[in-house]
Short mmCIF file of C-alpha atoms in Angstrom, two decimals:
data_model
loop_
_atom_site.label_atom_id
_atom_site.label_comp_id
_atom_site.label_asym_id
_atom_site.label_seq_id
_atom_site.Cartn_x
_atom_site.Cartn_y
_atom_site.Cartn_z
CA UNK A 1 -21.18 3.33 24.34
CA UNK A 2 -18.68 5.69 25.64
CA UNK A 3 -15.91 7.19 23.62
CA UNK A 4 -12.61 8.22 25.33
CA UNK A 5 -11.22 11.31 24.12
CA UNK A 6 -8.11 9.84 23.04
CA UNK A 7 -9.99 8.03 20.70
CA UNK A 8 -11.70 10.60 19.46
CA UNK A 9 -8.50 12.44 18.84
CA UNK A 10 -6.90 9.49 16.75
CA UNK A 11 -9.32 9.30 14.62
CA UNK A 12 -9.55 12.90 13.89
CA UNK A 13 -5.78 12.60 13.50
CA UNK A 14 -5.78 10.20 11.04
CA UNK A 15 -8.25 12.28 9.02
CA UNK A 16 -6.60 14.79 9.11
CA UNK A 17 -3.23 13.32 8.14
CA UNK A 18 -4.42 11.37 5.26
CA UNK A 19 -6.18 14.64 3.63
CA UNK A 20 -2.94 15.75 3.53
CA UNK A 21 -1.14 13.10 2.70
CA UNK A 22 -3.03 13.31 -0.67
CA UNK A 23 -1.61 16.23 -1.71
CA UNK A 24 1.34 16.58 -3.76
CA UNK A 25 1.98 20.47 -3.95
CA UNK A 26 3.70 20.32 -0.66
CA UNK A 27 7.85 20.05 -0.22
CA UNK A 28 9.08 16.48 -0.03
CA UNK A 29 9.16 15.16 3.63
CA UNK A 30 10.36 12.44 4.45
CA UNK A 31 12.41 10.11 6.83
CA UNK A 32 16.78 9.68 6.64
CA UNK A 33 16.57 5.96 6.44
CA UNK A 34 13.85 4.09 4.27
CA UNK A 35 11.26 2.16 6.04
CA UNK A 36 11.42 -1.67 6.86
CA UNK A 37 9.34 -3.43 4.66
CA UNK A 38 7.72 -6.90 4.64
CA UNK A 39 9.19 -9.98 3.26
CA UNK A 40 8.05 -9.66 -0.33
CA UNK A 41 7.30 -6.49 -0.42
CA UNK A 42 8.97 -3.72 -2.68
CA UNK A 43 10.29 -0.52 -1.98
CA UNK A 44 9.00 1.94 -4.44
CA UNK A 45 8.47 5.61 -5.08
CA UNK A 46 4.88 7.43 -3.57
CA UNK A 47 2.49 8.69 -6.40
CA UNK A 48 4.57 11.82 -5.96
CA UNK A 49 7.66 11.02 -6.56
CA UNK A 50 8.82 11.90 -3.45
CA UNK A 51 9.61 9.46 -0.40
CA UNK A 52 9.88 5.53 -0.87
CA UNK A 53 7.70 3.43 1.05
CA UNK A 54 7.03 -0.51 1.20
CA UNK A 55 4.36 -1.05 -1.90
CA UNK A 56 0.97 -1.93 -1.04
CA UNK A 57 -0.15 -5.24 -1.96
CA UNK A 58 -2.72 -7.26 -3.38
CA UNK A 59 -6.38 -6.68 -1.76
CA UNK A 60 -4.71 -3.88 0.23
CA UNK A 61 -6.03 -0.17 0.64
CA UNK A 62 -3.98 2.04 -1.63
CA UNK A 63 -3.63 5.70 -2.50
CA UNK A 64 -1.51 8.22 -4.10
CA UNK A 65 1.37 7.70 -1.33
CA UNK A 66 0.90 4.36 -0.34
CA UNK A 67 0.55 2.63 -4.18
CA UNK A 68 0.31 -0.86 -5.33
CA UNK A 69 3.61 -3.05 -5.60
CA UNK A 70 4.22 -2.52 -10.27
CA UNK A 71 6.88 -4.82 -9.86
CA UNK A 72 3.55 -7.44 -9.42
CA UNK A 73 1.84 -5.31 -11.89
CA UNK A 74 -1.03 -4.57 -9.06
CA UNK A 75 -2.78 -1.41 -9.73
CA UNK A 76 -4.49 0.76 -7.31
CA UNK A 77 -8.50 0.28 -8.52
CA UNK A 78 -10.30 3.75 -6.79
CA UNK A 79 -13.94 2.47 -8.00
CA UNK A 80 -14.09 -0.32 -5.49
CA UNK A 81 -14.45 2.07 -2.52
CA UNK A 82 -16.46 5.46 -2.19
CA UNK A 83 -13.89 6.75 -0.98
CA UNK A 84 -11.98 8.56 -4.40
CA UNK A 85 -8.95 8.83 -2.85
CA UNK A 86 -8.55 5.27 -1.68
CA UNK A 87 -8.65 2.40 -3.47
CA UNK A 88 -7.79 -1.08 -3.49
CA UNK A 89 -4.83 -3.22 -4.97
CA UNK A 90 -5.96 -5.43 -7.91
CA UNK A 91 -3.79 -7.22 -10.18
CA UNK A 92 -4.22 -9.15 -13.67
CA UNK A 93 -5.77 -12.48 -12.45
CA UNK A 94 -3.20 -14.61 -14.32
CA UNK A 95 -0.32 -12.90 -13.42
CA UNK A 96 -0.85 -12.53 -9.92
CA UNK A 97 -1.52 -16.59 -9.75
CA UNK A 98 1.64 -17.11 -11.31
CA UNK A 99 3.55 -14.76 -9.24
CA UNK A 100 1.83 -16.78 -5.97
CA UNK A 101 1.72 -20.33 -7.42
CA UNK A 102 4.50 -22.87 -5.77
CA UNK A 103 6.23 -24.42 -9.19
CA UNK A 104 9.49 -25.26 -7.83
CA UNK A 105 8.24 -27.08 -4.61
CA UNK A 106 8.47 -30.89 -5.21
CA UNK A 107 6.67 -33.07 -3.11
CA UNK A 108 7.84 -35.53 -0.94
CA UNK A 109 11.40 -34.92 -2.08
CA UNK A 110 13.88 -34.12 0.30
CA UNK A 111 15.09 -30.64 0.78
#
């Protein structure tokens, strides 16, 4: 298998960057205009209190600056992975099936 160096260098890029992005003890960077999120998908504060990003949501990676969506009450769960700085978004089973669940579709009716 050959490996271009681009490659190579993304990967070592995204290391890199996400080592950092961990930490909070550095000045607040971020962008002018807040970024587009997903339909569904909240707008919320990173784990530092910094920048607002598009929550994570459920069954997604999470971390520090890219956290779980509270307004679903998901929760970023770090034992799932090895990985101690990423985790994964997990929510209360019954809440999260009511959040999802279709009540006020009626069938066969008529829009």
């Amino acid at each position: 298998m050959h490996v271009k160096s681009s490659d190579t260098f993304y990967v070592l890029l995204l290391i890199i960057s996400s080592t950092v992005a961990q930490d909070c003890s550095q000045p607040c960077s971020c962008s002018a205009a807040p970024p587009p999120c997903t339909l569904g998908s909240s707008l919320v504060l990173d784990g530092c209190g910094c920048c607002k990003v598009c929550a994570r949501q459920l069954g997604d990676p999470c971390s520090l600056l890219e956290p779980c969506d509270h307004h679903k009450q998901l929760y970023c769960d770090y034992s799932l992975l090895s990985d101690s700085d990423t985790g994964i978004c997990m929510g209360d089973r019954d809440f999260v099936i009511m959040q999802w669940e279709p009540s006020n579709v009626l069938v066969g009716q008529p829009p």
